[in-house]
Amino acid sequence: MAAAATYREIPFNYTSADDRLVVVHLLGEQTWERLEALRSRRVTGRSARLLFRVVGAVFIHRRNAFLFQELVDSAPRRRRLFRSLAADLEAVERAAGEPLVHEVLAASRALVGDFEREVAGAAAER
């Protein structure tokens, strides 16, 4: 019997890691459990798409050295990315009425903040 195909919600993830592995790697097991608890309460899924887009953007930029270097080298590209990620998280926050969403947002904001510092400090480390 063949295993059921896993639907992926994280964009840009062309790796063998499924959504769960990516979220656990970047945000931790507890955040994945919160996302799973929220999955059954979805109405439109817009907030989930935005959250997964943020996770996907951080994941692909960390994983792909060329994309990461573009962020280090290009201040305009860096500003656009982090502005876009902040806008996505703001949209989720405006729509959030669920305490679990706020906990996932806090973890996502911490991830983006850490990634922004990582990009900003990369030139100095080299």
PDB file of N, CA, C and O in Angstrom, residues 48-112:
ATOM      1  N   ALA A  48      -2.661  31.058   7.546  1.00  0.00           N
ATOM      2  CA  ALA A  48      -1.724  29.929   7.455  1.00  0.00           C
ATOM      3  C   ALA A  48      -0.814  30.098   6.248  1.00  0.00           C
ATOM      4  O   ALA A  48       0.398  29.871   6.343  1.00  0.00           O
ATOM      5  N   ARG A  49      -1.381  30.513   5.108  1.00  0.00           N
ATOM      6  CA  ARG A  49      -0.553  30.729   3.915  1.00  0.00           C
ATOM      7  C   ARG A  49       0.493  31.799   4.161  1.00  0.00           C
ATOM      8  O   ARG A  49       1.649  31.663   3.752  1.00  0.00           O
ATOM      9  N   LEU A  50       0.104  32.878   4.837  1.00  0.00           N
ATOM     10  CA  LEU A  50       1.053  33.952   5.130  1.00  0.00           C
ATOM     11  C   LEU A  50       2.149  33.480   6.080  1.00  0.00           C
ATOM     12  O   LEU A  50       3.332  33.774   5.879  1.00  0.00           O
ATOM     13  N   LEU A  51       1.767  32.751   7.118  1.00  0.00           N
ATOM     14  CA  LEU A  51       2.766  32.228   8.054  1.00  0.00           C
ATOM     15  C   LEU A  51       3.734  31.263   7.370  1.00  0.00           C
ATOM     16  O   LEU A  51       4.941  31.337   7.571  1.00  0.00           O
ATOM     17  N   PHE A  52       3.191  30.380   6.554  1.00  0.00           N
ATOM     18  CA  PHE A  52       4.051  29.427   5.861  1.00  0.00           C
ATOM     19  C   PHE A  52       4.929  30.123   4.822  1.00  0.00           C
ATOM     20  O   PHE A  52       6.045  29.679   4.545  1.00  0.00           O
ATOM     21  N   ARG A  53       4.442  31.228   4.256  1.00  0.00           N
ATOM     22  CA  ARG A  53       5.266  31.997   3.324  1.00  0.00           C
ATOM     23  C   ARG A  53       6.466  32.605   4.043  1.00  0.00           C
ATOM     24  O   ARG A  53       7.581  32.613   3.529  1.00  0.00           O
ATOM     25  N   VAL A  54       6.244  33.105   5.262  1.00  0.00           N
ATOM     26  CA  VAL A  54       7.344  33.659   6.062  1.00  0.00           C
ATOM     27  C   VAL A  54       8.365  32.565   6.378  1.00  0.00           C
ATOM     28  O   VAL A  54       9.570  32.737   6.180  1.00  0.00           O
ATOM     29  N   VAL A  55       7.880  31.429   6.845  1.00  0.00           N
ATOM     30  CA  VAL A  55       8.768  30.306   7.172  1.00  0.00           C
ATOM     31  C   VAL A  55       9.519  29.852   5.921  1.00  0.00           C
ATOM     32  O   VAL A  55      10.732  29.611   5.965  1.00  0.00           O
ATOM     33  N   GLY A  56       8.826  29.763   4.804  1.00  0.00           N
ATOM     34  CA  GLY A  56       9.452  29.344   3.546  1.00  0.00           C
ATOM     35  C   GLY A  56      10.536  30.303   3.089  1.00  0.00           C
ATOM     36  O   GLY A  56      11.600  29.870   2.625  1.00  0.00           O
ATOM     37  N   ALA A  57      10.290  31.596   3.229  1.00  0.00           N
ATOM     38  CA  ALA A  57      11.280  32.589   2.804  1.00  0.00           C
ATOM     39  C   ALA A  57      12.546  32.481   3.648  1.00  0.00           C
ATOM     40  O   ALA A  57      13.664  32.505   3.119  1.00  0.00           O
ATOM     41  N   VAL A  58      12.389  32.350   4.951  1.00  0.00           N
ATOM     42  CA  VAL A  58      13.564  32.215   5.820  1.00  0.00           C
ATOM     43  C   VAL A  58      14.284  30.904   5.508  1.00  0.00           C
ATOM     44  O   VAL A  58      15.519  30.875   5.366  1.00  0.00           O
ATOM     45  N   PHE A  59      13.536  29.834   5.359  1.00  0.00           N
ATOM     46  CA  PHE A  59      14.120  28.530   5.095  1.00  0.00           C
ATOM     47  C   PHE A  59      14.953  28.539   3.809  1.00  0.00           C
ATOM     48  O   PHE A  59      16.105  28.101   3.803  1.00  0.00           O
ATOM     49  N   ILE A  60      14.387  29.050   2.728  1.00  0.00           N
ATOM     50  CA  ILE A  60      15.093  28.993   1.446  1.00  0.00           C
ATOM     51  C   ILE A  60      16.305  29.910   1.437  1.00  0.00           C
ATOM     52  O   ILE A  60      17.342  29.580   0.863  1.00  0.00           O
ATOM     53  N   HIS A  61      16.207  31.067   2.091  1.00  0.00           N
ATOM     54  CA  HIS A  61      17.360  31.971   2.122  1.00  0.00           C
ATOM     55  C   HIS A  61      18.484  31.428   3.000  1.00  0.00           C
ATOM     56  O   HIS A  61      19.656  31.640   2.714  1.00  0.00           O
ATOM     57  N   ARG A  62      18.135  30.731   4.051  1.00  0.00           N
ATOM     58  CA  ARG A  62      19.170  30.110   4.882  1.00  0.00           C
ATOM     59  C   ARG A  62      19.786  28.907   4.180  1.00  0.00           C
ATOM     60  O   ARG A  62      20.968  28.630   4.326  1.00  0.00           O
ATOM     61  N   ARG A  63      18.987  28.195   3.436  1.00  0.00           N
ATOM     62  CA  ARG A  63      19.435  26.959   2.804  1.00  0.00           C
ATOM     63  C   ARG A  63      20.247  27.209   1.535  1.00  0.00           C
ATOM     64  O   ARG A  63      21.140  26.438   1.213  1.00  0.00           O
ATOM     65  N   ASN A  64      19.925  28.273   0.810  1.00  0.00           N
ATOM     66  CA  ASN A  64      20.567  28.552  -0.467  1.00  0.00           C
ATOM     67  C   ASN A  64      21.608  29.651  -0.280  1.00  0.00           C
ATOM     68  O   ASN A  64      21.265  30.822  -0.078  1.00  0.00           O
ATOM     69  N   ALA A  65      22.870  29.282  -0.369  1.00  0.00           N
ATOM     70  CA  ALA A  65      23.960  30.236  -0.122  1.00  0.00           C
ATOM     71  C   ALA A  65      23.938  31.410  -1.090  1.00  0.00           C
ATOM     72  O   ALA A  65      24.308  32.535  -0.722  1.00  0.00           O
ATOM     73  N   PHE A  66      23.490  31.187  -2.319  1.00  0.00           N
ATOM     74  CA  PHE A  66      23.445  32.272  -3.302  1.00  0.00           C
ATOM     75  C   PHE A  66      22.372  33.300  -2.926  1.00  0.00           C
ATOM     76  O   PHE A  66      22.601  34.508  -3.008  1.00  0.00           O
ATOM     77  N   LEU A  67      21.204  32.820  -2.518  1.00  0.00           N
ATOM     78  CA  LEU A  67      20.141  33.740  -2.101  1.00  0.00           C
ATOM     79  C   LEU A  67      20.541  34.484  -0.835  1.00  0.00           C
ATOM     80  O   LEU A  67      20.272  35.679  -0.690  1.00  0.00           O
ATOM     81  N   PHE A  68      21.175  33.779   0.084  1.00  0.00           N
ATOM     82  CA  PHE A  68      21.634  34.408   1.317  1.00  0.00           C
ATOM     83  C   PHE A  68      22.635  35.513   0.998  1.00  0.00           C
ATOM     84  O   PHE A  68      22.541  36.624   1.519  1.00  0.00           O
ATOM     85  N   GLN A  69      23.566  35.217   0.112  1.00  0.00           N
ATOM     86  CA  GLN A  69      24.580  36.212  -0.246  1.00  0.00           C
ATOM     87  C   GLN A  69      23.957  37.418  -0.937  1.00  0.00           C
ATOM     88  O   GLN A  69      24.405  38.555  -0.746  1.00  0.00           O
ATOM     89  N   GLU A  70      22.919  37.206  -1.737  1.00  0.00           N
ATOM     90  CA  GLU A  70      22.218  38.342  -2.358  1.00  0.00           C
ATOM     91  C   GLU A  70      21.658  39.280  -1.295  1.00  0.00           C
ATOM     92  O   GLU A  70      21.690  40.492  -1.452  1.00  0.00           O
ATOM     93  N   LEU A  71      21.140  38.715  -0.227  1.00  0.00           N
ATOM     94  CA  LEU A  71      20.628  39.553   0.863  1.00  0.00           C
ATOM     95  C   LEU A  71      21.755  40.319   1.539  1.00  0.00           C
ATOM     96  O   LEU A  71      21.593  41.491   1.888  1.00  0.00           O
ATOM     97  N   VAL A  72      22.882  39.653   1.736  1.00  0.00           N
ATOM     98  CA  VAL A  72      24.026  40.301   2.375  1.00  0.00           C
ATOM     99  C   VAL A  72      24.528  41.451   1.492  1.00  0.00           C
ATOM    100  O   VAL A  72      24.817  42.542   1.983  1.00  0.00           O
ATOM    101  N   ASP A  73      24.589  41.216   0.188  1.00  0.00           N
ATOM    102  CA  ASP A  73      25.177  42.182  -0.743  1.00  0.00           C
ATOM    103  C   ASP A  73      24.234  43.307  -1.161  1.00  0.00           C
ATOM    104  O   ASP A  73      24.700  44.374  -1.562  1.00  0.00           O
ATOM    105  N   SER A  74      22.948  43.080  -1.111  1.00  0.00           N
ATOM    106  CA  SER A  74      21.992  44.049  -1.652  1.00  0.00           C
ATOM    107  C   SER A  74      21.067  44.593  -0.566  1.00  0.00           C
ATOM    108  O   SER A  74      20.100  43.934  -0.169  1.00  0.00           O
ATOM    109  N   ALA A  75      21.344  45.821  -0.136  1.00  0.00           N
ATOM    110  CA  ALA A  75      20.492  46.456   0.874  1.00  0.00           C
ATOM    111  C   ALA A  75      19.051  46.615   0.392  1.00  0.00           C
ATOM    112  O   ALA A  75      18.116  46.363   1.157  1.00  0.00           O
ATOM    113  N   PRO A  76      18.810  47.008  -0.879  1.00  0.00           N
ATOM    114  CA  PRO A  76      17.411  47.114  -1.334  1.00  0.00           C
ATOM    115  C   PRO A  76      16.671  45.777  -1.288  1.00  0.00           C
ATOM    116  O   PRO A  76      15.524  45.705  -0.855  1.00  0.00           O
ATOM    117  N   ARG A  77      17.337  44.717  -1.713  1.00  0.00           N
ATOM    118  CA  ARG A  77      16.704  43.387  -1.685  1.00  0.00           C
ATOM    119  C   ARG A  77      16.408  42.976  -0.244  1.00  0.00           C
ATOM    120  O   ARG A  77      15.357  42.422   0.072  1.00  0.00           O
ATOM    121  N   ARG A  78      17.359  43.250   0.637  1.00  0.00           N
ATOM    122  CA  ARG A  78      17.202  42.922   2.056  1.00  0.00           C
ATOM    123  C   ARG A  78      16.014  43.676   2.644  1.00  0.00           C
ATOM    124  O   ARG A  78      15.175  43.097   3.326  1.00  0.00           O
ATOM    125  N   ARG A  79      15.939  44.975   2.364  1.00  0.00           N
ATOM    126  CA  ARG A  79      14.809  45.772   2.877  1.00  0.00           C
ATOM    127  C   ARG A  79      13.474  45.257   2.353  1.00  0.00           C
ATOM    128  O   ARG A  79      12.509  45.148   3.104  1.00  0.00           O
ATOM    129  N   ARG A  80      13.424  44.929   1.058  1.00  0.00           N
ATOM    130  CA  ARG A  80      12.172  44.413   0.476  1.00  0.00           C
ATOM    131  C   ARG A  80      11.741  43.116   1.144  1.00  0.00           C
ATOM    132  O   ARG A  80      10.571  42.937   1.476  1.00  0.00           O
ATOM    133  N   LEU A  81      12.693  42.209   1.334  1.00  0.00           N
ATOM    134  CA  LEU A  81      12.341  40.927   1.948  1.00  0.00           C
ATOM    135  C   LEU A  81      11.812  41.126   3.362  1.00  0.00           C
ATOM    136  O   LEU A  81      10.736  40.628   3.697  1.00  0.00           O
ATOM    137  N   PHE A  82      12.544  41.874   4.177  1.00  0.00           N
ATOM    138  CA  PHE A  82      12.128  42.002   5.575  1.00  0.00           C
ATOM    139  C   PHE A  82      10.870  42.850   5.720  1.00  0.00           C
ATOM    140  O   PHE A  82      10.062  42.603   6.619  1.00  0.00           O
ATOM    141  N   ARG A  83      10.663  43.801   4.818  1.00  0.00           N
ATOM    142  CA  ARG A  83       9.402  44.557   4.809  1.00  0.00           C
ATOM    143  C   ARG A  83       8.236  43.633   4.461  1.00  0.00           C
ATOM    144  O   ARG A  83       7.170  43.700   5.075  1.00  0.00           O
ATOM    145  N   SER A  84       8.453  42.774   3.480  1.00  0.00           N
ATOM    146  CA  SER A  84       7.418  41.824   3.064  1.00  0.00           C
ATOM    147  C   SER A  84       7.080  40.840   4.181  1.00  0.00           C
ATOM    148  O   SER A  84       5.898  40.555   4.440  1.00  0.00           O
ATOM    149  N   LEU A  85       8.107  40.327   4.847  1.00  0.00           N
ATOM    150  CA  LEU A  85       7.861  39.391   5.950  1.00  0.00           C
ATOM    151  C   LEU A  85       7.105  40.075   7.084  1.00  0.00           C
ATOM    152  O   LEU A  85       6.165  39.497   7.651  1.00  0.00           O
ATOM    153  N   ALA A  86       7.488  41.308   7.401  1.00  0.00           N
ATOM    154  CA  ALA A  86       6.790  42.053   8.458  1.00  0.00           C
ATOM    155  C   ALA A  86       5.343  42.309   8.074  1.00  0.00           C
ATOM    156  O   ALA A  86       4.437  42.197   8.913  1.00  0.00           O
ATOM    157  N   ALA A  87       5.097  42.642   6.810  1.00  0.00           N
ATOM    158  CA  ALA A  87       3.728  42.899   6.347  1.00  0.00           C
ATOM    159  C   ALA A  87       2.877  41.637   6.444  1.00  0.00           C
ATOM    160  O   ALA A  87       1.704  41.688   6.849  1.00  0.00           O
ATOM    161  N   ASP A  88       3.453  40.492   6.095  1.00  0.00           N
ATOM    162  CA  ASP A  88       2.715  39.229   6.206  1.00  0.00           C
ATOM    163  C   ASP A  88       2.344  38.936   7.658  1.00  0.00           C
ATOM    164  O   ASP A  88       1.212  38.558   7.958  1.00  0.00           O
ATOM    165  N   LEU A  89       3.292  39.143   8.560  1.00  0.00           N
ATOM    166  CA  LEU A  89       3.023  38.888   9.973  1.00  0.00           C
ATOM    167  C   LEU A  89       1.999  39.878  10.532  1.00  0.00           C
ATOM    168  O   LEU A  89       1.157  39.506  11.354  1.00  0.00           O
ATOM    169  N   GLU A  90       2.048  41.120  10.071  1.00  0.00           N
ATOM    170  CA  GLU A  90       1.048  42.121  10.490  1.00  0.00           C
ATOM    171  C   GLU A  90      -0.350  41.718  10.027  1.00  0.00           C
ATOM    172  O   GLU A  90      -1.322  41.871  10.762  1.00  0.00           O
ATOM    173  N   ALA A  91      -0.448  41.222   8.801  1.00  0.00           N
ATOM    174  CA  ALA A  91      -1.750  40.787   8.277  1.00  0.00           C
ATOM    175  C   ALA A  91      -2.312  39.637   9.102  1.00  0.00           C
ATOM    176  O   ALA A  91      -3.516  39.591   9.384  1.00  0.00           O
ATOM    177  N   VAL A  92      -1.461  38.729   9.504  1.00  0.00           N
ATOM    178  CA  VAL A  92      -1.904  37.612  10.348  1.00  0.00           C
ATOM    179  C   VAL A  92      -2.368  38.147  11.696  1.00  0.00           C
ATOM    180  O   VAL A  92      -3.411  37.741  12.215  1.00  0.00           O
ATOM    181  N   GLU A  93      -1.621  39.084  12.252  1.00  0.00           N
ATOM    182  CA  GLU A  93      -1.984  39.620  13.560  1.00  0.00           C
ATOM    183  C   GLU A  93      -3.334  40.342  13.517  1.00  0.00           C
ATOM    184  O   GLU A  93      -4.141  40.205  14.431  1.00  0.00           O
ATOM    185  N   ARG A  94      -3.581  41.076  12.450  1.00  0.00           N
ATOM    186  CA  ARG A  94      -4.868  41.781  12.324  1.00  0.00           C
ATOM    187  C   ARG A  94      -6.039  40.799  12.278  1.00  0.00           C
ATOM    188  O   ARG A  94      -7.123  41.102  12.768  1.00  0.00           O
ATOM    189  N   ALA A  95      -5.808  39.640  11.697  1.00  0.00           N
ATOM    190  CA  ALA A  95      -6.877  38.648  11.552  1.00  0.00           C
ATOM    191  C   ALA A  95      -6.975  37.701  12.746  1.00  0.00           C
ATOM    192  O   ALA A  95      -7.928  36.934  12.846  1.00  0.00           O
ATOM    193  N   ALA A  96      -6.002  37.763  13.634  1.00  0.00           N
ATOM    194  CA  ALA A  96      -5.918  36.778  14.717  1.00  0.00           C
ATOM    195  C   ALA A  96      -6.865  37.107  15.855  1.00  0.00           C
ATOM    196  O   ALA A  96      -6.841  38.196  16.400  1.00  0.00           O
ATOM    197  N   GLY A  97      -7.686  36.139  16.195  1.00  0.00           N
ATOM    198  CA  GLY A  97      -8.524  36.262  17.360  1.00  0.00           C
ATOM    199  C   GLY A  97      -8.281  35.095  18.303  1.00  0.00           C
ATOM    200  O   GLY A  97      -8.923  34.947  19.327  1.00  0.00           O
ATOM    201  N   GLU A  98      -7.344  34.302  17.950  1.00  0.00           N
ATOM    202  CA  GLU A  98      -7.055  33.046  18.640  1.00  0.00           C
ATOM    203  C   GLU A  98      -5.736  33.184  19.402  1.00  0.00           C
ATOM    204  O   GLU A  98      -4.725  33.556  18.830  1.00  0.00           O
ATOM    205  N   PRO A  99      -5.712  32.870  20.705  1.00  0.00           N
ATOM    206  CA  PRO A  99      -4.463  32.978  21.470  1.00  0.00           C
ATOM    207  C   PRO A  99      -3.313  32.148  20.899  1.00  0.00           C
ATOM    208  O   PRO A  99      -2.167  32.581  20.934  1.00  0.00           O
ATOM    209  N   LEU A 100      -3.612  30.975  20.352  1.00  0.00           N
ATOM    210  CA  LEU A 100      -2.558  30.150  19.764  1.00  0.00           C
ATOM    211  C   LEU A 100      -1.875  30.859  18.591  1.00  0.00           C
ATOM    212  O   LEU A 100      -0.675  30.705  18.378  1.00  0.00           O
ATOM    213  N   VAL A 101      -2.646  31.634  17.848  1.00  0.00           N
ATOM    214  CA  VAL A 101      -2.073  32.364  16.712  1.00  0.00           C
ATOM    215  C   VAL A 101      -1.052  33.370  17.214  1.00  0.00           C
ATOM    216  O   VAL A 101       0.020  33.529  16.623  1.00  0.00           O
ATOM    217  N   HIS A 102      -1.358  34.029  18.308  1.00  0.00           N
ATOM    218  CA  HIS A 102      -0.419  35.010  18.863  1.00  0.00           C
ATOM    219  C   HIS A 102       0.881  34.333  19.321  1.00  0.00           C
ATOM    220  O   HIS A 102       1.957  34.910  19.181  1.00  0.00           O
ATOM    221  N   GLU A 103       0.772  33.126  19.827  1.00  0.00           N
ATOM    222  CA  GLU A 103       1.974  32.391  20.227  1.00  0.00           C
ATOM    223  C   GLU A 103       2.812  32.006  19.009  1.00  0.00           C
ATOM    224  O   GLU A 103       4.040  32.116  19.033  1.00  0.00           O
ATOM    225  N   VAL A 104       2.154  31.583  17.937  1.00  0.00           N
ATOM    226  CA  VAL A 104       2.866  31.252  16.697  1.00  0.00           C
ATOM    227  C   VAL A 104       3.476  32.519  16.098  1.00  0.00           C
ATOM    228  O   VAL A 104       4.604  32.501  15.604  1.00  0.00           O
ATOM    229  N   LEU A 105       2.746  33.628  16.171  1.00  0.00           N
ATOM    230  CA  LEU A 105       3.275  34.903  15.677  1.00  0.00           C
ATOM    231  C   LEU A 105       4.526  35.320  16.437  1.00  0.00           C
ATOM    232  O   LEU A 105       5.494  35.796  15.839  1.00  0.00           O
ATOM    233  N   ALA A 106       4.523  35.160  17.732  1.00  0.00           N
ATOM    234  CA  ALA A 106       5.696  35.517  18.540  1.00  0.00           C
ATOM    235  C   ALA A 106       6.909  34.695  18.108  1.00  0.00           C
ATOM    236  O   ALA A 106       8.010  35.234  17.943  1.00  0.00           O
ATOM    237  N   ALA A 107       6.717  33.408  17.905  1.00  0.00           N
ATOM    238  CA  ALA A 107       7.817  32.548  17.453  1.00  0.00           C
ATOM    239  C   ALA A 107       8.275  32.950  16.054  1.00  0.00           C
ATOM    240  O   ALA A 107       9.481  32.982  15.772  1.00  0.00           O
ATOM    241  N   SER A 108       7.335  33.293  15.185  1.00  0.00           N
ATOM    242  CA  SER A 108       7.673  33.694  13.816  1.00  0.00           C
ATOM    243  C   SER A 108       8.419  35.021  13.801  1.00  0.00           C
ATOM    244  O   SER A 108       9.379  35.191  13.040  1.00  0.00           O
ATOM    245  N   ARG A 109       7.987  35.949  14.624  1.00  0.00           N
ATOM    246  CA  ARG A 109       8.694  37.239  14.708  1.00  0.00           C
ATOM    247  C   ARG A 109      10.112  37.055  15.244  1.00  0.00           C
ATOM    248  O   ARG A 109      11.049  37.707  14.777  1.00  0.00           O
ATOM    249  N   ALA A 110      10.271  36.184  16.212  1.00  0.00           N
ATOM    250  CA  ALA A 110      11.609  35.899  16.744  1.00  0.00           C
ATOM    251  C   ALA A 110      12.487  35.283  15.648  1.00  0.00           C
ATOM    252  O   ALA A 110      13.665  35.647  15.514  1.00  0.00           O
ATOM    253  N   LEU A 111      11.928  34.380  14.854  1.00  0.00           N
ATOM    254  CA  LEU A 111      12.654  33.768  13.744  1.00  0.00           C
ATOM    255  C   LEU A 111      13.117  34.833  12.757  1.00  0.00           C
ATOM    256  O   LEU A 111      14.285  34.857  12.353  1.00  0.00           O
ATOM    257  N   VAL A 112      12.204  35.710  12.359  1.00  0.00           N
ATOM    258  CA  VAL A 112      12.543  36.763  11.393  1.00  0.00           C
ATOM    259  C   VAL A 112      13.593  37.709  11.978  1.00  0.00           C
ATOM    260  O   VAL A 112      14.551  38.085  11.298  1.00  0.00           O
TER     261      VAL A 112
END
